[in-house]
Amino acid sequence: MNLFDKSGEIRVTAFKDQCDKFHRLIDDGNVYFITNGCIKPANKQYSQLKNDYEMTFTGETMVQLCDEDDNGGIPEIKFDLIPISQVSNMENKEAVDTIGICKEVGELQTFTSRTTNKELKKRELTLVDMSNAAVTLTLWGDEAVNFDGHVQPVILVKGSHVNEFNGEKSLNMSWGSILKINPDIPEAHRLRVWFDNGGADNIVSVWRGGASFSSELITLKDAYLRNLGSGDRLNYFQCIAIVQNVIQPNSFYKACPQMYCNKKVVDEGDGQYRCEPCGTVSPNFKYFLRVKIKISDYTSDREVICFGKIAEQLLRHTTDEVVEASENDPDRALKIFTDPNYTSYIFKLSCKKIVYEGNVMNTLTAQSMTPFNCKEYNKYLIKEINRMQNIAAS
Ligand SMILES: [Zn+2]
């Protein structure tokens, strides 16, 4: 647990007996007298608190709840609030306290942890503030389930952690993080007034659904001219493009039935399927979508591969429905594969070099597809024009 007083904060650990003894007594938000704790240098690997020491409870430790009268001198939790615009300059895993308006709220997502096999629940919020920036904050567990963002509340977080993924930085609630909704502090009231008067209308750096302009928005021709994906590393970029056509043949394959392996299996011919990467042979397989599409913008066109969930999003049907139609209902399949034509998306693409039969090729894979929103894009363009005018003027 983390303790705070008017001078600062400290991490406290109670092991075995002490844990059993105290865990029912101690509750979030209460004030306690603590005597005979043992102080030692902090293990910074586990603690993000601003204290060089931490406390351990021992057999001698006493914990006593303070009455209302006693805690007059002890302030609320201390926050070291930073503007959201600064998050992009922070290091991965660094602790962040910040406050912003929840401009957008994502759906609750449920998935199974790869490492523990436990079911996890999360929800992503988009926070904005007067620094004219936006950041994604991920809530977990009950906090994610119970969160109601439709009223666009003020959100204050303490001890959230910077999470860097594909060069984009977001905030993550983790053990010891604190979330306050509509806290009664002056910063919150200022934000409310600013937001309710349209202050955040021009903030477009985060797009609902995970796509964001923090990886560069360029044209297909730019991507070609810059030789993206020609080196040994994956490159990422975003482009606004239209789906020209979807290639129907070979749009799915028999894949390894293991949950996180989507590799093609080898049909052994005796009712067994072998997965080379997993080194397993099993009597079943699952179908997995691998759909090639051609996309174009005003500069060029390119072939892009959509896998799994993204292919389902594109075709607006589940894998089973696509396989069923492809095998048994040619008319329906044709409709499924032509319906996506001429729809616009913001594609987030990864770009990499592959060597196939001695030829070096460059393939694009869709990482996400966000339906294109003209209004939001206009805001982005206006912001860009203003930025360029400022450069020209200075
Ligand atoms: Zn496998």
Short mmCIF file of C-alpha atoms and ligand atoms in Angstrom, two decimals:
data_model
loop_
_atom_site.label_atom_id
_atom_site.label_comp_id
_atom_site.label_asym_id
_atom_site.label_seq_id
_atom_site.Cartn_x
_atom_site.Cartn_y
_atom_site.Cartn_z
CA MET A 1 0.00 0.00 0.00
CA ASN A 2 1.02 3.62 -0.39
CA LEU A 3 0.73 6.11 2.47
CA PHE A 4 0.62 9.87 2.19
CA ASP A 5 0.89 12.70 4.66
CA LYS A 6 1.47 16.42 4.30
CA SER A 7 5.21 15.92 3.76
CA GLY A 8 4.99 13.31 1.02
CA GLU A 9 4.42 9.65 0.37
CA ILE A 10 5.89 6.24 1.20
CA ARG A 11 5.40 2.66 0.08
CA VAL A 12 4.56 0.15 2.81
CA THR A 13 4.72 -3.63 2.70
CA ALA A 14 3.19 -6.08 5.16
CA PHE A 15 4.20 -9.74 4.86
CA LYS A 16 2.40 -12.92 5.98
CA ASP A 17 1.32 -12.47 9.64
CA GLN A 18 1.28 -8.69 9.46
CA CYS A 19 -0.62 -8.86 6.20
CA ASP A 20 -3.26 -11.13 7.79
CA LYS A 21 -3.40 -8.93 10.86
CA PHE A 22 -3.74 -5.56 9.17
CA HIS A 23 -5.42 -6.08 5.84
CA ARG A 24 -8.93 -6.00 7.25
CA LEU A 25 -8.20 -3.02 9.45
CA ILE A 26 -6.76 -0.81 6.73
CA ASP A 27 -8.94 0.81 4.11
CA ASP A 28 -8.44 3.31 1.29
CA GLY A 29 -8.84 6.93 2.25
CA ASN A 30 -8.66 6.49 6.04
CA VAL A 31 -6.06 8.06 8.30
CA TYR A 32 -3.95 5.93 10.67
CA PHE A 33 -1.36 6.32 13.41
CA ILE A 34 1.48 3.93 12.70
CA THR A 35 4.25 3.15 15.17
CA ASN A 36 7.30 0.90 14.97
CA GLY A 37 7.41 0.40 11.23
CA CYS A 38 10.79 -0.67 9.89
CA ILE A 39 12.39 1.75 7.40
CA LYS A 40 14.77 0.63 4.63
CA PRO A 41 16.00 1.99 1.29
CA ALA A 42 13.27 1.80 -1.36
CA ASN A 43 13.39 -0.82 -4.06
CA LYS A 44 12.83 1.47 -7.02
CA GLN A 45 12.05 -1.47 -9.27
CA TYR A 46 8.69 -1.89 -7.54
CA SER A 47 7.92 1.62 -6.42
CA GLN A 48 7.35 4.79 -8.40
CA LEU A 49 6.78 6.91 -5.30
CA LYS A 50 8.96 9.92 -4.67
CA ASN A 51 10.68 8.54 -1.59
CA ASP A 52 14.13 7.00 -1.20
CA TYR A 53 12.86 4.81 1.64
CA GLU A 54 10.04 2.38 2.20
CA MET A 55 8.41 0.89 5.27
CA THR A 56 7.85 -2.72 6.29
CA PHE A 57 5.47 -3.77 9.05
CA THR A 58 7.04 -5.94 11.76
CA GLY A 59 5.68 -7.84 14.76
CA GLU A 60 6.16 -4.65 16.78
CA THR A 61 4.14 -2.45 14.44
CA MET A 62 0.96 -0.87 15.73
CA VAL A 63 -1.71 0.56 13.45
CA GLN A 64 -4.54 2.61 14.86
CA LEU A 65 -7.38 4.32 13.03
CA CYS A 66 -7.54 8.08 13.62
CA ASP A 67 -10.85 9.62 14.58
CA GLU A 68 -12.32 12.46 12.59
CA ASP A 69 -11.04 14.93 15.18
CA ASP A 70 -7.48 13.73 14.92
CA ASN A 71 -6.92 14.03 11.21
CA GLY A 72 -7.59 17.73 10.76
CA GLY A 73 -3.93 18.38 10.07
CA ILE A 74 -3.53 15.69 7.44
CA PRO A 75 -4.23 16.84 3.91
CA GLU A 76 -5.71 14.91 1.03
CA ILE A 77 -3.42 12.91 -1.20
CA LYS A 78 -0.67 15.01 -2.80
CA PHE A 79 -0.62 15.35 -6.55
CA ASP A 80 2.19 16.46 -8.78
CA LEU A 81 0.05 17.30 -11.80
CA ILE A 82 1.65 17.66 -15.20
CA PRO A 83 0.04 18.93 -18.43
CA ILE A 84 -1.01 16.16 -20.82
CA SER A 85 1.20 17.66 -23.54
CA GLN A 86 4.24 16.63 -21.46
CA VAL A 87 3.40 12.93 -21.48
CA SER A 88 4.96 12.50 -24.91
CA ASN A 89 8.33 13.65 -23.49
CA MET A 90 8.30 11.19 -20.62
CA GLU A 91 10.09 7.88 -20.40
CA ASN A 92 8.35 4.54 -20.71
CA LYS A 93 7.05 3.33 -17.28
CA GLU A 94 7.54 6.75 -15.66
CA ALA A 95 4.88 7.69 -13.08
CA VAL A 96 2.44 10.45 -14.03
CA ASP A 97 -0.10 12.47 -12.06
CA THR A 98 -2.39 14.43 -14.32
CA ILE A 99 -5.87 15.85 -14.64
CA GLY A 100 -8.06 16.12 -17.71
CA ILE A 101 -11.55 15.86 -19.10
CA CYS A 102 -12.66 12.45 -20.31
CA LYS A 103 -13.54 13.52 -23.85
CA GLU A 104 -14.22 10.03 -25.16
CA VAL A 105 -14.80 6.66 -23.59
CA GLY A 106 -14.20 3.29 -25.25
CA GLU A 107 -16.19 0.08 -24.89
CA LEU A 108 -15.35 -2.38 -22.14
CA GLN A 109 -12.92 -4.95 -23.55
CA THR A 110 -12.57 -8.46 -22.15
CA PHE A 111 -9.67 -10.72 -23.01
CA THR A 112 -7.51 -13.49 -21.57
CA SER A 113 -4.04 -12.74 -20.25
CA ARG A 114 -1.32 -14.54 -22.17
CA THR A 115 0.83 -15.03 -19.09
CA THR A 116 -1.71 -15.93 -16.40
CA ASN A 117 -4.66 -17.17 -18.48
CA LYS A 118 -6.91 -15.00 -16.32
CA GLU A 119 -9.74 -12.99 -17.79
CA LEU A 120 -8.92 -9.28 -17.88
CA LYS A 121 -11.19 -6.31 -18.42
CA LYS A 122 -10.09 -2.92 -19.61
CA ARG A 123 -11.48 0.33 -20.91
CA GLU A 124 -9.71 3.17 -22.69
CA LEU A 125 -10.48 6.83 -22.06
CA THR A 126 -9.28 9.84 -23.98
CA LEU A 127 -8.24 12.66 -21.65
CA VAL A 128 -7.75 16.24 -22.83
CA ASP A 129 -6.59 19.36 -21.04
CA MET A 130 -5.70 23.02 -21.56
CA SER A 131 -2.27 22.12 -22.95
CA ASN A 132 -4.29 21.24 -26.09
CA ALA A 133 -3.18 17.65 -26.00
CA ALA A 134 -4.91 14.32 -25.61
CA VAL A 135 -3.78 11.03 -24.14
CA THR A 136 -5.29 7.58 -23.76
CA LEU A 137 -5.73 6.31 -20.20
CA THR A 138 -6.39 2.60 -19.69
CA LEU A 139 -8.51 1.48 -16.72
CA TRP A 140 -8.58 -2.13 -15.54
CA GLY A 141 -10.92 -4.47 -13.67
CA ASP A 142 -13.81 -3.02 -11.66
CA GLU A 143 -12.68 0.51 -12.37
CA ALA A 144 -13.09 -0.23 -16.10
CA VAL A 145 -16.42 -2.03 -15.64
CA ASN A 146 -18.03 0.67 -13.50
CA PHE A 147 -16.76 3.70 -15.37
CA ASP A 148 -19.41 5.94 -16.90
CA GLY A 149 -17.74 8.43 -19.20
CA HIS A 150 -20.77 9.64 -21.08
CA VAL A 151 -21.07 12.71 -18.89
CA GLN A 152 -17.45 13.63 -19.75
CA PRO A 153 -16.24 13.93 -16.15
CA VAL A 154 -12.99 15.45 -14.92
CA ILE A 155 -10.49 12.65 -14.28
CA LEU A 156 -7.55 12.96 -11.93
CA VAL A 157 -4.96 10.20 -11.83
CA LYS A 158 -2.08 9.72 -9.46
CA GLY A 159 0.70 7.25 -10.14
CA SER A 160 -0.44 6.13 -13.58
CA HIS A 161 2.39 4.81 -15.72
CA VAL A 162 3.57 5.82 -19.16
CA ASN A 163 3.18 2.98 -21.61
CA GLU A 164 5.04 3.21 -24.89
CA PHE A 165 3.85 1.02 -27.76
CA ASN A 166 4.81 1.39 -31.40
CA GLY A 167 6.25 4.80 -30.53
CA GLU A 168 2.98 6.04 -29.05
CA LYS A 169 2.68 6.96 -25.40
CA SER A 170 -0.39 6.34 -23.31
CA LEU A 171 -1.15 6.12 -19.59
CA ASN A 172 -1.95 2.96 -17.72
CA MET A 173 -3.52 2.53 -14.31
CA SER A 174 -1.54 0.01 -12.31
CA TRP A 175 -1.05 -1.23 -8.79
CA GLY A 176 -1.14 1.74 -6.43
CA SER A 177 -2.56 4.17 -9.00
CA ILE A 178 -5.42 6.35 -7.82
CA LEU A 179 -8.33 7.57 -9.94
CA LYS A 180 -10.58 10.43 -8.83
CA ILE A 181 -13.70 11.39 -10.74
CA ASN A 182 -14.77 15.05 -10.56
CA PRO A 183 -12.41 15.89 -7.66
CA ASP A 184 -13.30 19.05 -5.76
CA ILE A 185 -10.14 21.04 -6.48
CA PRO A 186 -9.62 24.35 -8.35
CA GLU A 187 -7.91 22.69 -11.35
CA ALA A 188 -10.98 20.52 -11.89
CA HIS A 189 -13.34 23.51 -11.86
CA ARG A 190 -11.13 25.43 -14.30
CA LEU A 191 -11.07 22.44 -16.66
CA ARG A 192 -14.86 22.12 -16.49
CA VAL A 193 -15.38 25.75 -17.53
CA TRP A 194 -12.76 25.50 -20.27
CA PHE A 195 -14.25 22.30 -21.69
CA ASP A 196 -17.89 23.36 -21.46
CA ASN A 197 -16.99 26.48 -23.45
CA GLY A 198 -15.60 24.44 -26.32
CA GLY A 199 -11.95 24.54 -25.25
CA ALA A 200 -11.26 21.00 -26.43
CA ASP A 201 -13.04 21.25 -29.78
CA ASN A 202 -9.80 21.58 -31.69
CA ILE A 203 -7.94 18.74 -30.04
CA VAL A 204 -7.64 15.91 -32.50
CA SER A 205 -4.46 14.12 -31.57
CA VAL A 206 -6.29 10.99 -30.44
CA TRP A 207 -8.92 9.20 -32.47
CA ARG A 208 -11.48 6.89 -31.06
CA GLY A 209 -10.76 3.24 -31.68
CA GLY A 210 -7.05 3.40 -31.15
CA ALA A 211 -5.92 5.16 -34.29
CA SER A 212 -4.06 8.33 -33.55
CA PHE A 213 -2.03 10.85 -35.46
CA SER A 214 0.91 10.29 -33.16
CA SER A 215 2.31 7.96 -35.79
CA GLU A 216 2.75 10.02 -38.88
CA LEU A 217 -0.11 10.67 -41.29
CA ILE A 218 1.36 10.55 -44.79
CA THR A 219 0.34 9.57 -48.30
CA LEU A 220 1.04 6.22 -49.94
CA LYS A 221 3.46 7.92 -52.31
CA ASP A 222 5.36 9.44 -49.35
CA ALA A 223 5.69 5.95 -47.87
CA TYR A 224 7.15 4.73 -51.15
CA LEU A 225 9.50 7.68 -51.62
CA ARG A 226 10.81 7.34 -48.07
CA ASN A 227 11.52 3.65 -48.59
CA LEU A 228 9.55 2.79 -45.47
CA GLY A 229 9.92 -0.84 -44.51
CA SER A 230 13.10 -1.35 -46.52
CA GLY A 231 15.34 -1.71 -43.47
CA ASP A 232 15.43 -4.45 -40.87
CA ARG A 233 12.93 -2.77 -38.60
CA LEU A 234 9.18 -2.51 -38.96
CA ASN A 235 8.00 0.96 -39.87
CA TYR A 236 4.58 2.33 -39.05
CA PHE A 237 2.59 5.06 -40.70
CA GLN A 238 -0.99 6.14 -41.16
CA CYS A 239 -2.81 7.13 -44.28
CA ILE A 240 -6.31 8.06 -45.27
CA ALA A 241 -7.34 5.79 -48.09
CA ILE A 242 -10.27 4.18 -49.81
CA VAL A 243 -10.77 0.43 -50.22
CA GLN A 244 -10.63 -0.19 -53.95
CA ASN A 245 -11.25 -3.89 -53.98
CA VAL A 246 -11.00 -6.97 -51.81
CA ILE A 247 -9.36 -10.06 -53.22
CA GLN A 248 -11.59 -13.04 -52.57
CA PRO A 249 -9.58 -16.20 -53.41
CA ASN A 250 -7.37 -17.60 -50.63
CA SER A 251 -8.77 -15.21 -48.04
CA PHE A 252 -8.49 -17.70 -45.17
CA TYR A 253 -6.39 -20.67 -44.18
CA LYS A 254 -6.30 -23.53 -41.72
CA ALA A 255 -4.43 -22.29 -38.67
CA CYS A 256 -2.99 -23.75 -35.49
CA PRO A 257 -5.77 -24.17 -32.88
CA GLN A 258 -3.61 -22.76 -30.04
CA MET A 259 -5.13 -19.53 -28.77
CA TYR A 260 -2.28 -17.17 -29.61
CA CYS A 261 -0.81 -19.01 -32.57
CA ASN A 262 -2.35 -18.16 -35.92
CA LYS A 263 0.24 -19.91 -38.06
CA LYS A 264 -0.75 -22.05 -41.00
CA VAL A 265 -0.86 -25.78 -40.22
CA VAL A 266 0.38 -28.58 -42.47
CA ASP A 267 -2.32 -31.13 -43.33
CA GLU A 268 -0.71 -34.51 -42.60
CA GLY A 269 -3.39 -36.27 -44.65
CA ASP A 270 -4.39 -38.61 -41.81
CA GLY A 271 -6.73 -36.19 -40.09
CA GLN A 272 -3.82 -34.59 -38.21
CA TYR A 273 -2.56 -31.04 -38.55
CA ARG A 274 0.98 -30.03 -37.68
CA CYS A 275 2.05 -26.56 -36.53
CA GLU A 276 5.77 -26.07 -37.18
CA PRO A 277 6.33 -23.09 -34.83
CA CYS A 278 4.51 -24.79 -31.91
CA GLY A 279 5.87 -28.24 -32.75
CA THR A 280 2.41 -29.72 -32.14
CA VAL A 281 0.19 -32.14 -34.05
CA SER A 282 -3.53 -32.02 -33.40
CA PRO A 283 -6.74 -33.41 -34.91
CA ASN A 284 -8.31 -29.97 -35.29
CA PHE A 285 -7.57 -26.51 -36.63
CA LYS A 286 -9.25 -23.13 -36.78
CA TYR A 287 -9.86 -20.97 -39.81
CA PHE A 288 -7.98 -17.69 -39.86
CA LEU A 289 -8.63 -14.76 -42.19
CA ARG A 290 -5.85 -13.30 -44.30
CA VAL A 291 -7.49 -10.90 -46.70
CA LYS A 292 -5.64 -8.91 -49.34
CA ILE A 293 -7.09 -5.57 -50.32
CA LYS A 294 -6.07 -2.80 -52.63
CA ILE A 295 -6.29 0.67 -51.14
CA SER A 296 -5.71 4.01 -52.80
CA ASP A 297 -5.35 7.64 -51.88
CA TYR A 298 -4.89 10.62 -54.21
CA THR A 299 -1.24 9.79 -54.80
CA SER A 300 -1.00 6.07 -55.33
CA ASP A 301 -2.34 2.63 -54.54
CA ARG A 302 -0.95 -0.32 -52.58
CA GLU A 303 -1.79 -3.85 -51.58
CA VAL A 304 -2.45 -4.33 -47.86
CA ILE A 305 -2.98 -7.53 -45.87
CA CYS A 306 -5.66 -7.66 -43.18
CA PHE A 307 -5.49 -10.49 -40.64
CA GLY A 308 -8.02 -11.91 -38.18
CA LYS A 309 -10.07 -9.30 -36.34
CA ILE A 310 -9.15 -6.53 -38.76
CA ALA A 311 -10.32 -8.64 -41.70
CA GLU A 312 -13.57 -9.30 -39.81
CA GLN A 313 -13.97 -5.55 -39.28
CA LEU A 314 -13.34 -4.92 -42.99
CA LEU A 315 -15.77 -7.60 -44.20
CA ARG A 316 -18.28 -6.89 -41.42
CA HIS A 317 -18.71 -10.63 -40.87
CA THR A 318 -17.17 -13.19 -38.54
CA THR A 319 -14.55 -15.63 -39.76
CA ASP A 320 -17.10 -18.48 -39.59
CA GLU A 321 -19.58 -16.53 -41.71
CA VAL A 322 -16.93 -15.72 -44.30
CA VAL A 323 -15.76 -19.34 -44.52
CA GLU A 324 -19.32 -20.67 -44.65
CA ALA A 325 -20.32 -18.29 -47.45
CA SER A 326 -17.10 -18.88 -49.40
CA GLU A 327 -17.61 -22.63 -49.33
CA ASN A 328 -21.38 -22.91 -49.76
CA ASP A 329 -22.95 -19.69 -50.97
CA PRO A 330 -21.08 -17.94 -53.81
CA ASP A 331 -23.62 -15.10 -54.12
CA ARG A 332 -23.41 -14.25 -50.45
CA ALA A 333 -19.61 -14.51 -50.53
CA LEU A 334 -19.46 -12.13 -53.49
CA LYS A 335 -21.57 -9.64 -51.57
CA ILE A 336 -19.40 -9.93 -48.45
CA PHE A 337 -16.28 -9.31 -50.51
CA THR A 338 -17.65 -6.38 -52.52
CA ASP A 339 -19.53 -4.50 -49.77
CA PRO A 340 -16.35 -2.90 -48.36
CA ASN A 341 -15.47 -1.32 -51.71
CA TYR A 342 -15.24 2.48 -51.79
CA THR A 343 -15.26 2.95 -48.01
CA SER A 344 -12.69 5.30 -46.50
CA TYR A 345 -10.60 4.55 -43.45
CA ILE A 346 -7.63 5.88 -41.59
CA PHE A 347 -5.33 2.92 -41.96
CA LYS A 348 -2.54 2.35 -39.53
CA LEU A 349 -0.07 0.23 -41.44
CA SER A 350 3.09 -1.62 -40.65
CA CYS A 351 5.58 -1.93 -43.38
CA LYS A 352 8.28 -4.56 -43.67
CA LYS A 353 10.72 -6.20 -46.00
CA ILE A 354 10.31 -9.85 -46.87
CA VAL A 355 12.38 -12.04 -49.14
CA TYR A 356 10.23 -14.39 -51.18
CA GLU A 357 11.82 -16.80 -53.66
CA GLY A 358 14.88 -14.60 -53.88
CA ASN A 359 12.94 -11.38 -54.48
CA VAL A 360 12.93 -8.59 -51.93
CA MET A 361 9.42 -7.30 -51.43
CA ASN A 362 7.81 -4.78 -49.21
CA THR A 363 4.52 -5.72 -47.57
CA LEU A 364 1.97 -3.59 -45.79
CA THR A 365 -0.16 -5.03 -42.99
CA ALA A 366 -3.15 -3.24 -41.48
CA GLN A 367 -2.72 -2.70 -37.72
CA SER A 368 -5.99 -0.82 -37.36
CA MET A 369 -8.71 0.72 -39.46
CA THR A 370 -10.72 3.66 -38.18
CA PRO A 371 -13.75 4.86 -40.12
CA PHE A 372 -12.90 8.20 -41.66
CA ASN A 373 -14.57 11.18 -40.02
CA CYS A 374 -14.53 14.33 -42.20
CA LYS A 375 -15.35 16.68 -39.34
CA GLU A 376 -12.47 15.48 -37.19
CA TYR A 377 -10.14 15.50 -40.18
CA ASN A 378 -11.09 19.11 -40.97
CA LYS A 379 -10.10 20.09 -37.45
CA TYR A 380 -6.77 18.41 -37.97
CA LEU A 381 -6.22 20.24 -41.27
CA ILE A 382 -7.13 23.63 -39.76
CA LYS A 383 -4.69 23.00 -36.94
CA GLU A 384 -1.98 22.06 -39.44
CA ILE A 385 -2.64 25.19 -41.53
CA ASN A 386 -2.37 27.36 -38.42
CA ARG A 387 0.83 25.64 -37.43
CA MET A 388 2.34 26.20 -40.88
CA GLN A 389 1.27 29.85 -40.90
CA ASN A 390 3.01 30.31 -37.57
CA ILE A 391 6.19 28.80 -39.00
CA ALA A 392 5.94 31.07 -42.06
CA ALA A 393 5.37 34.14 -39.88
CA SER A 394 8.30 33.54 -37.55
ZN ZN B 1 0.96 -23.08 -33.46
#
